Amino acid sequence: GFSLVELMIAITISLLLLAGVIQIFLASRQTYTMQDGMSRLQENARYALDRISQDIARSGYMGCSDSAAVAIANNLLDQTGRFDFTTPIAGEDNTGVDGTDVLTLRFGSSGGIHLTDKYDTDTKYSLQIDSTNPNYNNIRQYDLMTFGDCGHIMVVMITNDPGTSAGAIQFNPGIAADSGPNQGQENISGDWNGLEPIGTEKGSYATAFSISSTTYLVGASTSGTGNSLYVDSIAPANELIQGVEDFQVQFGVNNDTDLGADRYVAADDVGAANWNNVVSMRLTLRLNTVDPVQAGATIAKDFTTTVRLRNRGDTIL
């Protein structure tokens, strides 16, 4: 048999080996937790920046019209906030949660629908569009739409049901949306003498586009811990990613003829008359790993990207 001393030595060696195994397990677990947290952080950053970048790139899209060069007749009763279509973008500096920025982007859908008849004063609150176009099936009553050619644009809210009108789109004043993201909105009796008849520009075709206004902002997370990035193109706002510590936007302003950004400034420094001169944006997101990954704490990292508006400027960022 074994002596007491031999047994004690064997037990001691076993405990040392067990302690080593436990240490290796704990180190592996910590490494996995760190890698998982960093992977989640990077994936959140990639998704959020890709999503915002896509919307920035198409901001101001109005078909063949340059939203900065032509007069836009906004025929909505409420023309404030996300319903202000005089500029394709708008920003608020440090007005969000914990001093974060707020970014609003406006653009038409990629699928336009041609008008089948010219718009004029005789049909002031009605237009006929191509109901055989597949995009026609996507429009609904109380949607916002823009109608125009290369020289004229007007923004209205649909007041009839396109699904039963065979292409006839009405935007009568005084009819308020009773549901949906545009609830309470209605059209006004606008003076559109400078716009009719749409479809008379040489070489252009009058086209209808669904138009949307999307706002990105930071708010309290639904998890109850920290903040998240939200997009409020529809009601209620959608939570995109969690673990957001900061969201900052700088706007590239072009003040000469080279079409590239001359300087990057915060929203408060753009100036009311310069929003249509913004040709690019620089986004910075500070994200954390949401869950603790090191010494009981989260790890945060900054992610920055610069995006050009496709409908503004050239490739100089």
mmCIF file of C-alpha atoms in Angstrom:
data_model
loop_
_atom_site.group_PDB
_atom_site.id
_atom_site.type_symbol
_atom_site.label_atom_id
_atom_site.label_comp_id
_atom_site.label_asym_id
_atom_site.label_seq_id
_atom_site.Cartn_x
_atom_site.Cartn_y
_atom_site.Cartn_z
ATOM 1 C CA GLY A 1 0.000 0.000 0.000
ATOM 2 C CA PHE A 2 0.807 3.691 0.029
ATOM 3 C CA SER A 3 2.091 5.495 3.015
ATOM 4 C CA LEU A 4 0.358 8.589 4.376
ATOM 5 C CA VAL A 5 3.173 10.774 3.076
ATOM 6 C CA GLU A 6 2.832 9.340 -0.440
ATOM 7 C CA LEU A 7 -0.933 9.922 -0.402
ATOM 8 C CA MET A 8 -0.489 13.523 0.730
ATOM 9 C CA ILE A 9 2.072 14.130 -2.020
ATOM 10 C CA ALA A 10 -0.271 12.605 -4.627
ATOM 11 C CA ILE A 11 -3.197 14.731 -3.418
ATOM 12 C CA THR A 12 -1.058 17.877 -3.531
ATOM 13 C CA ILE A 13 0.093 17.145 -7.078
ATOM 14 C CA SER A 14 -3.518 16.452 -8.134
ATOM 15 C CA LEU A 15 -4.693 19.737 -6.640
ATOM 16 C CA LEU A 16 -1.953 21.604 -8.473
ATOM 17 C CA LEU A 17 -2.921 19.958 -11.756
ATOM 18 C CA LEU A 18 -6.606 20.696 -11.117
ATOM 19 C CA ALA A 19 -5.803 24.338 -10.356
ATOM 20 C CA GLY A 20 -3.911 24.538 -13.635
ATOM 21 C CA VAL A 21 -6.825 23.082 -15.570
ATOM 22 C CA ILE A 22 -9.249 25.507 -13.905
ATOM 23 C CA GLN A 23 -6.934 28.423 -14.699
ATOM 24 C CA ILE A 24 -6.752 27.378 -18.350
ATOM 25 C CA PHE A 25 -10.555 27.054 -18.473
ATOM 26 C CA LEU A 26 -11.078 30.495 -16.943
ATOM 27 C CA ALA A 27 -8.554 32.068 -19.312
ATOM 28 C CA SER A 28 -10.213 30.405 -22.308
ATOM 29 C CA ARG A 29 -13.628 31.558 -21.140
ATOM 30 C CA GLN A 30 -12.405 35.130 -20.713
ATOM 31 C CA THR A 31 -10.804 35.031 -24.161
ATOM 32 C CA TYR A 32 -14.040 33.739 -25.686
ATOM 33 C CA THR A 33 -16.083 36.413 -23.888
ATOM 34 C CA MET A 34 -13.700 39.097 -25.136
ATOM 35 C CA GLN A 35 -13.758 37.827 -28.725
ATOM 36 C CA ASP A 36 -17.539 37.448 -28.696
ATOM 37 C CA GLY A 37 -18.001 40.971 -27.329
ATOM 38 C CA MET A 38 -15.635 42.515 -29.870
ATOM 39 C CA SER A 39 -17.266 40.585 -32.714
ATOM 40 C CA ARG A 40 -20.683 41.854 -31.646
ATOM 41 C CA LEU A 41 -19.339 45.402 -31.364
ATOM 42 C CA GLN A 42 -17.830 45.290 -34.855
ATOM 43 C CA GLU A 43 -20.952 43.734 -36.360
ATOM 44 C CA ASN A 44 -23.141 46.431 -34.778
ATOM 45 C CA ALA A 45 -20.853 49.129 -36.157
ATOM 46 C CA ARG A 46 -20.812 47.597 -39.631
ATOM 47 C CA TYR A 47 -24.598 47.246 -39.763
ATOM 48 C CA ALA A 48 -25.358 50.725 -38.415
ATOM 49 C CA LEU A 49 -22.856 52.565 -40.601
ATOM 50 C CA ASP A 50 -23.887 50.621 -43.715
ATOM 51 C CA ARG A 51 -27.562 51.367 -43.034
ATOM 52 C CA ILE A 52 -27.005 55.090 -42.482
ATOM 53 C CA SER A 53 -24.535 55.345 -45.379
ATOM 54 C CA GLN A 54 -27.052 53.902 -47.828
ATOM 55 C CA ASP A 55 -29.644 56.484 -46.797
ATOM 56 C CA ILE A 56 -27.102 59.321 -46.932
ATOM 57 C CA ALA A 57 -25.996 58.315 -50.421
ATOM 58 C CA ARG A 58 -29.523 58.580 -51.823
ATOM 59 C CA SER A 59 -30.555 61.704 -49.885
ATOM 60 C CA GLY A 60 -32.067 64.309 -52.164
ATOM 61 C CA TYR A 61 -33.008 61.807 -54.858
ATOM 62 C CA MET A 62 -35.980 63.185 -56.792
ATOM 63 C CA GLY A 63 -35.679 61.411 -60.113
ATOM 64 C CA CYS A 64 -33.997 63.551 -62.763
ATOM 65 C CA SER A 65 -34.560 66.736 -60.745
ATOM 66 C CA ASP A 66 -31.810 68.292 -58.668
ATOM 67 C CA SER A 67 -33.487 68.938 -55.326
ATOM 68 C CA ALA A 68 -31.054 71.788 -54.689
ATOM 69 C CA ALA A 69 -31.674 73.536 -58.002
ATOM 70 C CA VAL A 70 -35.431 73.423 -58.571
ATOM 71 C CA ALA A 71 -38.274 74.865 -56.545
ATOM 72 C CA ILE A 72 -40.060 72.242 -54.467
ATOM 73 C CA ALA A 73 -43.742 72.905 -53.838
ATOM 74 C CA ASN A 74 -44.444 71.326 -50.463
ATOM 75 C CA ASN A 75 -48.220 71.016 -50.322
ATOM 76 C CA LEU A 76 -48.402 69.498 -46.839
ATOM 77 C CA LEU A 77 -50.096 71.350 -44.013
ATOM 78 C CA ASP A 78 -47.326 70.451 -41.570
ATOM 79 C CA GLN A 79 -44.025 71.371 -43.217
ATOM 80 C CA THR A 80 -41.854 71.189 -40.105
ATOM 81 C CA GLY A 81 -39.381 68.592 -38.916
ATOM 82 C CA ARG A 82 -39.390 65.454 -41.025
ATOM 83 C CA PHE A 83 -42.006 67.001 -43.349
ATOM 84 C CA ASP A 84 -39.697 69.845 -44.415
ATOM 85 C CA PHE A 85 -38.652 68.748 -47.912
ATOM 86 C CA THR A 86 -36.971 72.013 -48.906
ATOM 87 C CA THR A 87 -33.608 70.383 -48.099
ATOM 88 C CA PRO A 88 -32.672 66.702 -48.385
ATOM 89 C CA ILE A 89 -30.828 66.621 -45.064
ATOM 90 C CA ALA A 90 -31.012 68.237 -41.653
ATOM 91 C CA GLY A 91 -28.984 67.874 -38.488
ATOM 92 C CA GLU A 92 -29.195 68.819 -34.838
ATOM 93 C CA ASP A 93 -25.973 69.282 -32.910
ATOM 94 C CA ASN A 94 -25.779 67.706 -29.433
ATOM 95 C CA THR A 95 -29.559 67.805 -28.904
ATOM 96 C CA GLY A 96 -29.944 64.051 -28.409
ATOM 97 C CA VAL A 97 -29.414 61.838 -25.374
ATOM 98 C CA ASP A 98 -26.079 62.507 -23.635
ATOM 99 C CA GLY A 99 -25.151 65.200 -26.154
ATOM 100 C CA THR A 100 -25.509 63.016 -29.249
ATOM 101 C CA ASP A 101 -26.442 64.366 -32.686
ATOM 102 C CA VAL A 102 -29.682 63.847 -34.614
ATOM 103 C CA LEU A 103 -29.664 63.252 -38.389
ATOM 104 C CA THR A 104 -32.644 63.493 -40.769
ATOM 105 C CA LEU A 105 -32.471 62.305 -44.390
ATOM 106 C CA ARG A 106 -35.105 62.743 -47.119
ATOM 107 C CA PHE A 107 -35.313 60.964 -50.475
ATOM 108 C CA GLY A 108 -37.617 59.450 -53.036
ATOM 109 C CA SER A 109 -37.901 55.725 -53.678
ATOM 110 C CA SER A 110 -35.769 54.129 -56.380
ATOM 111 C CA GLY A 111 -38.819 52.864 -58.272
ATOM 112 C CA GLY A 112 -40.521 55.705 -60.105
ATOM 113 C CA ILE A 113 -43.904 55.480 -61.819
ATOM 114 C CA HIS A 114 -44.535 57.524 -64.961
ATOM 115 C CA LEU A 115 -47.552 59.783 -65.243
ATOM 116 C CA THR A 116 -49.852 58.773 -68.080
ATOM 117 C CA ASP A 117 -51.248 62.282 -68.491
ATOM 118 C CA LYS A 118 -49.933 65.784 -67.879
ATOM 119 C CA TYR A 119 -50.860 67.628 -64.745
ATOM 120 C CA ASP A 120 -52.559 70.992 -65.160
ATOM 121 C CA THR A 121 -54.904 73.324 -63.334
ATOM 122 C CA ASP A 122 -57.994 71.509 -64.607
ATOM 123 C CA THR A 123 -57.014 68.457 -62.566
ATOM 124 C CA LYS A 124 -55.387 70.331 -59.719
ATOM 125 C CA TYR A 125 -55.896 67.690 -57.044
ATOM 126 C CA SER A 126 -55.609 64.578 -59.175
ATOM 127 C CA LEU A 127 -53.011 62.824 -61.317
ATOM 128 C CA GLN A 128 -53.073 59.677 -63.410
ATOM 129 C CA ILE A 129 -50.087 57.339 -63.101
ATOM 130 C CA ASP A 130 -49.240 53.975 -64.643
ATOM 131 C CA SER A 131 -51.077 51.357 -62.572
ATOM 132 C CA THR A 132 -49.378 48.530 -64.504
ATOM 133 C CA ASN A 133 -46.005 49.464 -63.033
ATOM 134 C CA PRO A 134 -45.048 46.892 -60.333
ATOM 135 C CA ASN A 135 -44.129 49.736 -57.962
ATOM 136 C CA TYR A 136 -47.741 50.890 -58.032
ATOM 137 C CA ASN A 137 -48.673 48.012 -55.726
ATOM 138 C CA ASN A 138 -46.459 49.469 -52.994
ATOM 139 C CA ILE A 139 -48.245 52.791 -52.564
ATOM 140 C CA ARG A 140 -51.002 53.254 -50.008
ATOM 141 C CA GLN A 141 -53.516 55.847 -48.928
ATOM 142 C CA TYR A 142 -51.875 58.571 -46.797
ATOM 143 C CA ASP A 143 -48.427 57.845 -48.240
ATOM 144 C CA LEU A 144 -46.318 60.860 -49.137
ATOM 145 C CA MET A 145 -45.413 61.164 -52.812
ATOM 146 C CA THR A 146 -43.449 63.519 -54.990
ATOM 147 C CA PHE A 147 -44.520 64.276 -58.560
ATOM 148 C CA GLY A 148 -42.329 66.013 -61.061
ATOM 149 C CA ASP A 149 -40.072 66.090 -64.073
ATOM 150 C CA CYS A 150 -36.617 67.590 -64.520
ATOM 151 C CA GLY A 151 -37.854 71.091 -63.773
ATOM 152 C CA HIS A 152 -40.788 70.810 -61.365
ATOM 153 C CA ILE A 153 -41.387 68.988 -58.077
ATOM 154 C CA MET A 154 -44.339 68.919 -55.723
ATOM 155 C CA VAL A 155 -44.854 66.921 -52.523
ATOM 156 C CA VAL A 156 -48.335 65.708 -51.574
ATOM 157 C CA MET A 157 -50.120 63.143 -49.429
ATOM 158 C CA ILE A 158 -52.362 60.609 -51.191
ATOM 159 C CA THR A 159 -55.948 60.971 -49.974
ATOM 160 C CA ASN A 160 -57.661 58.188 -51.943
ATOM 161 C CA ASP A 161 -57.056 54.429 -52.031
ATOM 162 C CA PRO A 162 -54.717 53.676 -54.979
ATOM 163 C CA GLY A 163 -55.676 50.018 -54.805
ATOM 164 C CA THR A 164 -59.161 50.769 -56.127
ATOM 165 C CA SER A 165 -58.519 53.817 -58.321
ATOM 166 C CA ALA A 166 -56.861 52.258 -61.412
ATOM 167 C CA GLY A 167 -53.984 54.733 -61.370
ATOM 168 C CA ALA A 168 -55.863 57.862 -60.302
ATOM 169 C CA ILE A 169 -54.028 59.572 -57.441
ATOM 170 C CA GLN A 170 -55.879 62.246 -55.486
ATOM 171 C CA PHE A 171 -54.411 64.711 -52.996
ATOM 172 C CA ASN A 172 -57.398 66.780 -51.942
ATOM 173 C CA PRO A 173 -56.869 69.405 -49.243
ATOM 174 C CA GLY A 174 -58.558 69.180 -45.861
ATOM 175 C CA ILE A 175 -58.474 65.368 -45.562
ATOM 176 C CA ALA A 176 -56.319 64.338 -42.600
ATOM 177 C CA ALA A 177 -54.571 60.971 -42.327
ATOM 178 C CA ASP A 178 -56.319 59.024 -39.577
ATOM 179 C CA SER A 179 -53.589 56.416 -39.090
ATOM 180 C CA GLY A 180 -50.032 55.466 -39.945
ATOM 181 C CA PRO A 181 -46.759 57.419 -39.667
ATOM 182 C CA ASN A 182 -48.342 60.516 -41.272
ATOM 183 C CA GLN A 183 -51.344 60.602 -38.943
ATOM 184 C CA GLY A 184 -52.786 64.114 -38.689
ATOM 185 C CA GLN A 185 -51.089 65.310 -41.875
ATOM 186 C CA GLU A 186 -53.125 66.787 -44.745
ATOM 187 C CA ASN A 187 -52.714 68.745 -47.971
ATOM 188 C CA ILE A 188 -53.190 72.466 -48.426
ATOM 189 C CA SER A 189 -54.707 74.451 -51.289
ATOM 190 C CA GLY A 190 -51.408 75.455 -52.847
ATOM 191 C CA ASP A 191 -50.700 77.924 -55.612
ATOM 192 C CA TRP A 192 -48.872 75.770 -58.158
ATOM 193 C CA ASN A 193 -48.768 78.132 -61.106
ATOM 194 C CA GLY A 194 -45.004 77.685 -61.372
ATOM 195 C CA LEU A 195 -45.318 73.917 -61.577
ATOM 196 C CA GLU A 196 -47.970 73.068 -64.101
ATOM 197 C CA PRO A 197 -48.117 71.406 -66.419
ATOM 198 C CA ILE A 198 -45.756 68.746 -65.125
ATOM 199 C CA GLY A 199 -44.302 66.798 -68.018
ATOM 200 C CA THR A 200 -43.577 69.707 -70.352
ATOM 201 C CA GLU A 201 -39.809 69.834 -69.842
ATOM 202 C CA LYS A 202 -38.035 68.917 -73.065
ATOM 203 C CA GLY A 203 -36.626 65.402 -72.878
ATOM 204 C CA SER A 204 -38.106 64.685 -69.452
ATOM 205 C CA TYR A 205 -40.890 62.446 -68.235
ATOM 206 C CA ALA A 206 -43.104 63.298 -65.316
ATOM 207 C CA THR A 207 -42.654 60.642 -62.648
ATOM 208 C CA ALA A 208 -44.162 59.800 -59.273
ATOM 209 C CA PHE A 209 -42.008 58.630 -56.360
ATOM 210 C CA SER A 210 -42.853 57.593 -52.849
ATOM 211 C CA ILE A 211 -40.918 59.938 -50.592
ATOM 212 C CA SER A 212 -39.759 59.364 -47.053
ATOM 213 C CA SER A 213 -38.034 61.196 -44.250
ATOM 214 C CA THR A 214 -35.802 59.145 -41.972
ATOM 215 C CA THR A 215 -34.293 60.304 -38.679
ATOM 216 C CA TYR A 216 -31.442 58.609 -36.825
ATOM 217 C CA LEU A 217 -31.108 59.369 -33.129
ATOM 218 C CA VAL A 218 -29.913 57.880 -29.843
ATOM 219 C CA GLY A 219 -32.342 56.866 -27.106
ATOM 220 C CA ALA A 220 -32.592 54.677 -24.031
ATOM 221 C CA SER A 221 -32.176 50.989 -24.828
ATOM 222 C CA THR A 222 -35.150 48.655 -24.527
ATOM 223 C CA SER A 223 -32.895 46.378 -22.464
ATOM 224 C CA GLY A 224 -32.935 48.944 -19.683
ATOM 225 C CA THR A 225 -29.148 49.359 -19.814
ATOM 226 C CA GLY A 226 -27.324 52.025 -21.803
ATOM 227 C CA ASN A 227 -28.457 53.628 -25.057
ATOM 228 C CA SER A 228 -29.344 52.429 -28.544
ATOM 229 C CA LEU A 229 -29.453 53.877 -32.051
ATOM 230 C CA TYR A 230 -32.992 54.310 -33.377
ATOM 231 C CA VAL A 231 -34.469 55.071 -36.787
ATOM 232 C CA ASP A 232 -37.910 56.694 -36.829
ATOM 233 C CA SER A 233 -38.930 56.534 -40.488
ATOM 234 C CA ILE A 234 -42.067 54.810 -39.196
ATOM 235 C CA ALA A 235 -43.897 54.934 -35.889
ATOM 236 C CA PRO A 236 -42.851 53.718 -33.412
ATOM 237 C CA ALA A 237 -39.115 54.142 -33.889
ATOM 238 C CA ASN A 238 -37.087 51.006 -34.588
ATOM 239 C CA GLU A 239 -34.147 50.087 -32.380
ATOM 240 C CA LEU A 240 -31.202 49.287 -34.671
ATOM 241 C CA ILE A 241 -28.307 48.512 -32.330
ATOM 242 C CA GLN A 242 -27.550 48.616 -28.614
ATOM 243 C CA GLY A 243 -24.448 49.791 -26.803
ATOM 244 C CA VAL A 244 -24.270 53.289 -28.315
ATOM 245 C CA GLU A 245 -22.235 55.777 -26.276
ATOM 246 C CA ASP A 246 -21.989 58.569 -28.831
ATOM 247 C CA PHE A 247 -23.210 59.552 -32.309
ATOM 248 C CA GLN A 248 -21.654 62.568 -34.006
ATOM 249 C CA VAL A 249 -22.190 63.917 -37.524
ATOM 250 C CA GLN A 250 -20.116 66.462 -39.420
ATOM 251 C CA PHE A 251 -21.304 67.915 -42.705
ATOM 252 C CA GLY A 252 -19.056 68.487 -45.708
ATOM 253 C CA VAL A 253 -19.987 71.888 -47.149
ATOM 254 C CA ASN A 254 -19.041 72.977 -50.660
ATOM 255 C CA ASN A 255 -18.831 76.733 -51.182
ATOM 256 C CA ASP A 256 -17.209 76.875 -54.623
ATOM 257 C CA THR A 257 -17.537 75.254 -58.038
ATOM 258 C CA ASP A 258 -15.387 72.129 -57.572
ATOM 259 C CA LEU A 259 -18.316 70.189 -56.039
ATOM 260 C CA GLY A 260 -16.097 68.662 -53.320
ATOM 261 C CA ALA A 261 -16.362 69.356 -49.587
ATOM 262 C CA ASP A 262 -14.346 72.426 -48.573
ATOM 263 C CA ARG A 263 -14.801 71.908 -44.834
ATOM 264 C CA TYR A 264 -16.533 69.649 -42.333
ATOM 265 C CA VAL A 265 -18.594 71.344 -39.661
ATOM 266 C CA ALA A 266 -21.188 70.516 -37.014
ATOM 267 C CA ALA A 267 -24.882 71.059 -37.770
ATOM 268 C CA ASP A 268 -24.985 74.367 -35.878
ATOM 269 C CA ASP A 269 -22.205 75.724 -38.098
ATOM 270 C CA VAL A 270 -23.713 74.778 -41.467
ATOM 271 C CA GLY A 271 -26.030 77.780 -41.626
ATOM 272 C CA ALA A 272 -29.635 77.808 -42.806
ATOM 273 C CA ALA A 273 -28.674 78.889 -46.327
ATOM 274 C CA ASN A 274 -25.997 76.207 -46.720
ATOM 275 C CA TRP A 275 -27.874 72.931 -46.228
ATOM 276 C CA ASN A 276 -28.268 72.527 -49.977
ATOM 277 C CA ASN A 277 -24.478 72.927 -50.275
ATOM 278 C CA VAL A 278 -23.766 69.840 -48.166
ATOM 279 C CA VAL A 279 -22.160 67.215 -50.422
ATOM 280 C CA SER A 280 -20.930 64.631 -47.904
ATOM 281 C CA MET A 281 -21.081 63.627 -44.242
ATOM 282 C CA ARG A 282 -18.655 62.209 -41.703
ATOM 283 C CA LEU A 283 -20.186 59.871 -39.128
ATOM 284 C CA THR A 284 -18.629 58.781 -35.839
ATOM 285 C CA LEU A 285 -20.219 56.093 -33.680
ATOM 286 C CA ARG A 286 -18.818 55.124 -30.289
ATOM 287 C CA LEU A 287 -20.077 51.671 -29.414
ATOM 288 C CA ASN A 288 -19.455 49.351 -26.494
ATOM 289 C CA THR A 289 -19.675 45.594 -26.118
ATOM 290 C CA VAL A 290 -22.998 45.862 -24.203
ATOM 291 C CA ASP A 291 -21.988 43.048 -21.822
ATOM 292 C CA PRO A 292 -18.905 43.234 -19.548
ATOM 293 C CA VAL A 293 -15.916 41.535 -21.178
ATOM 294 C CA GLN A 294 -12.886 42.650 -19.175
ATOM 295 C CA ALA A 295 -12.551 43.117 -15.417
ATOM 296 C CA GLY A 296 -16.322 43.463 -15.143
ATOM 297 C CA ALA A 297 -16.488 46.361 -17.608
ATOM 298 C CA THR A 298 -17.433 46.904 -21.243
ATOM 299 C CA ILE A 299 -14.997 47.951 -23.947
ATOM 300 C CA ALA A 300 -15.831 50.922 -26.203
ATOM 301 C CA LYS A 301 -14.466 51.790 -29.633
ATOM 302 C CA ASP A 302 -14.962 54.634 -32.128
ATOM 303 C CA PHE A 303 -15.955 53.927 -35.738
ATOM 304 C CA THR A 304 -15.810 56.657 -38.397
ATOM 305 C CA THR A 305 -16.835 56.747 -42.048
ATOM 306 C CA THR A 306 -17.277 59.457 -44.681
ATOM 307 C CA VAL A 307 -20.143 59.229 -47.174
ATOM 308 C CA ARG A 308 -20.847 61.282 -50.298
ATOM 309 C CA LEU A 309 -24.359 62.205 -51.377
ATOM 310 C CA ARG A 310 -24.722 60.606 -54.802
ATOM 311 C CA ASN A 311 -26.998 63.395 -55.937
ATOM 312 C CA ARG A 312 -24.519 66.089 -54.895
ATOM 313 C CA GLY A 313 -20.915 66.861 -55.709
ATOM 314 C CA ASP A 314 -18.188 64.695 -57.191
ATOM 315 C CA THR A 315 -15.881 62.057 -55.717
ATOM 316 C CA ILE A 316 -13.860 64.528 -53.628
ATOM 317 C CA LEU A 317 -14.692 63.915 -49.973
#
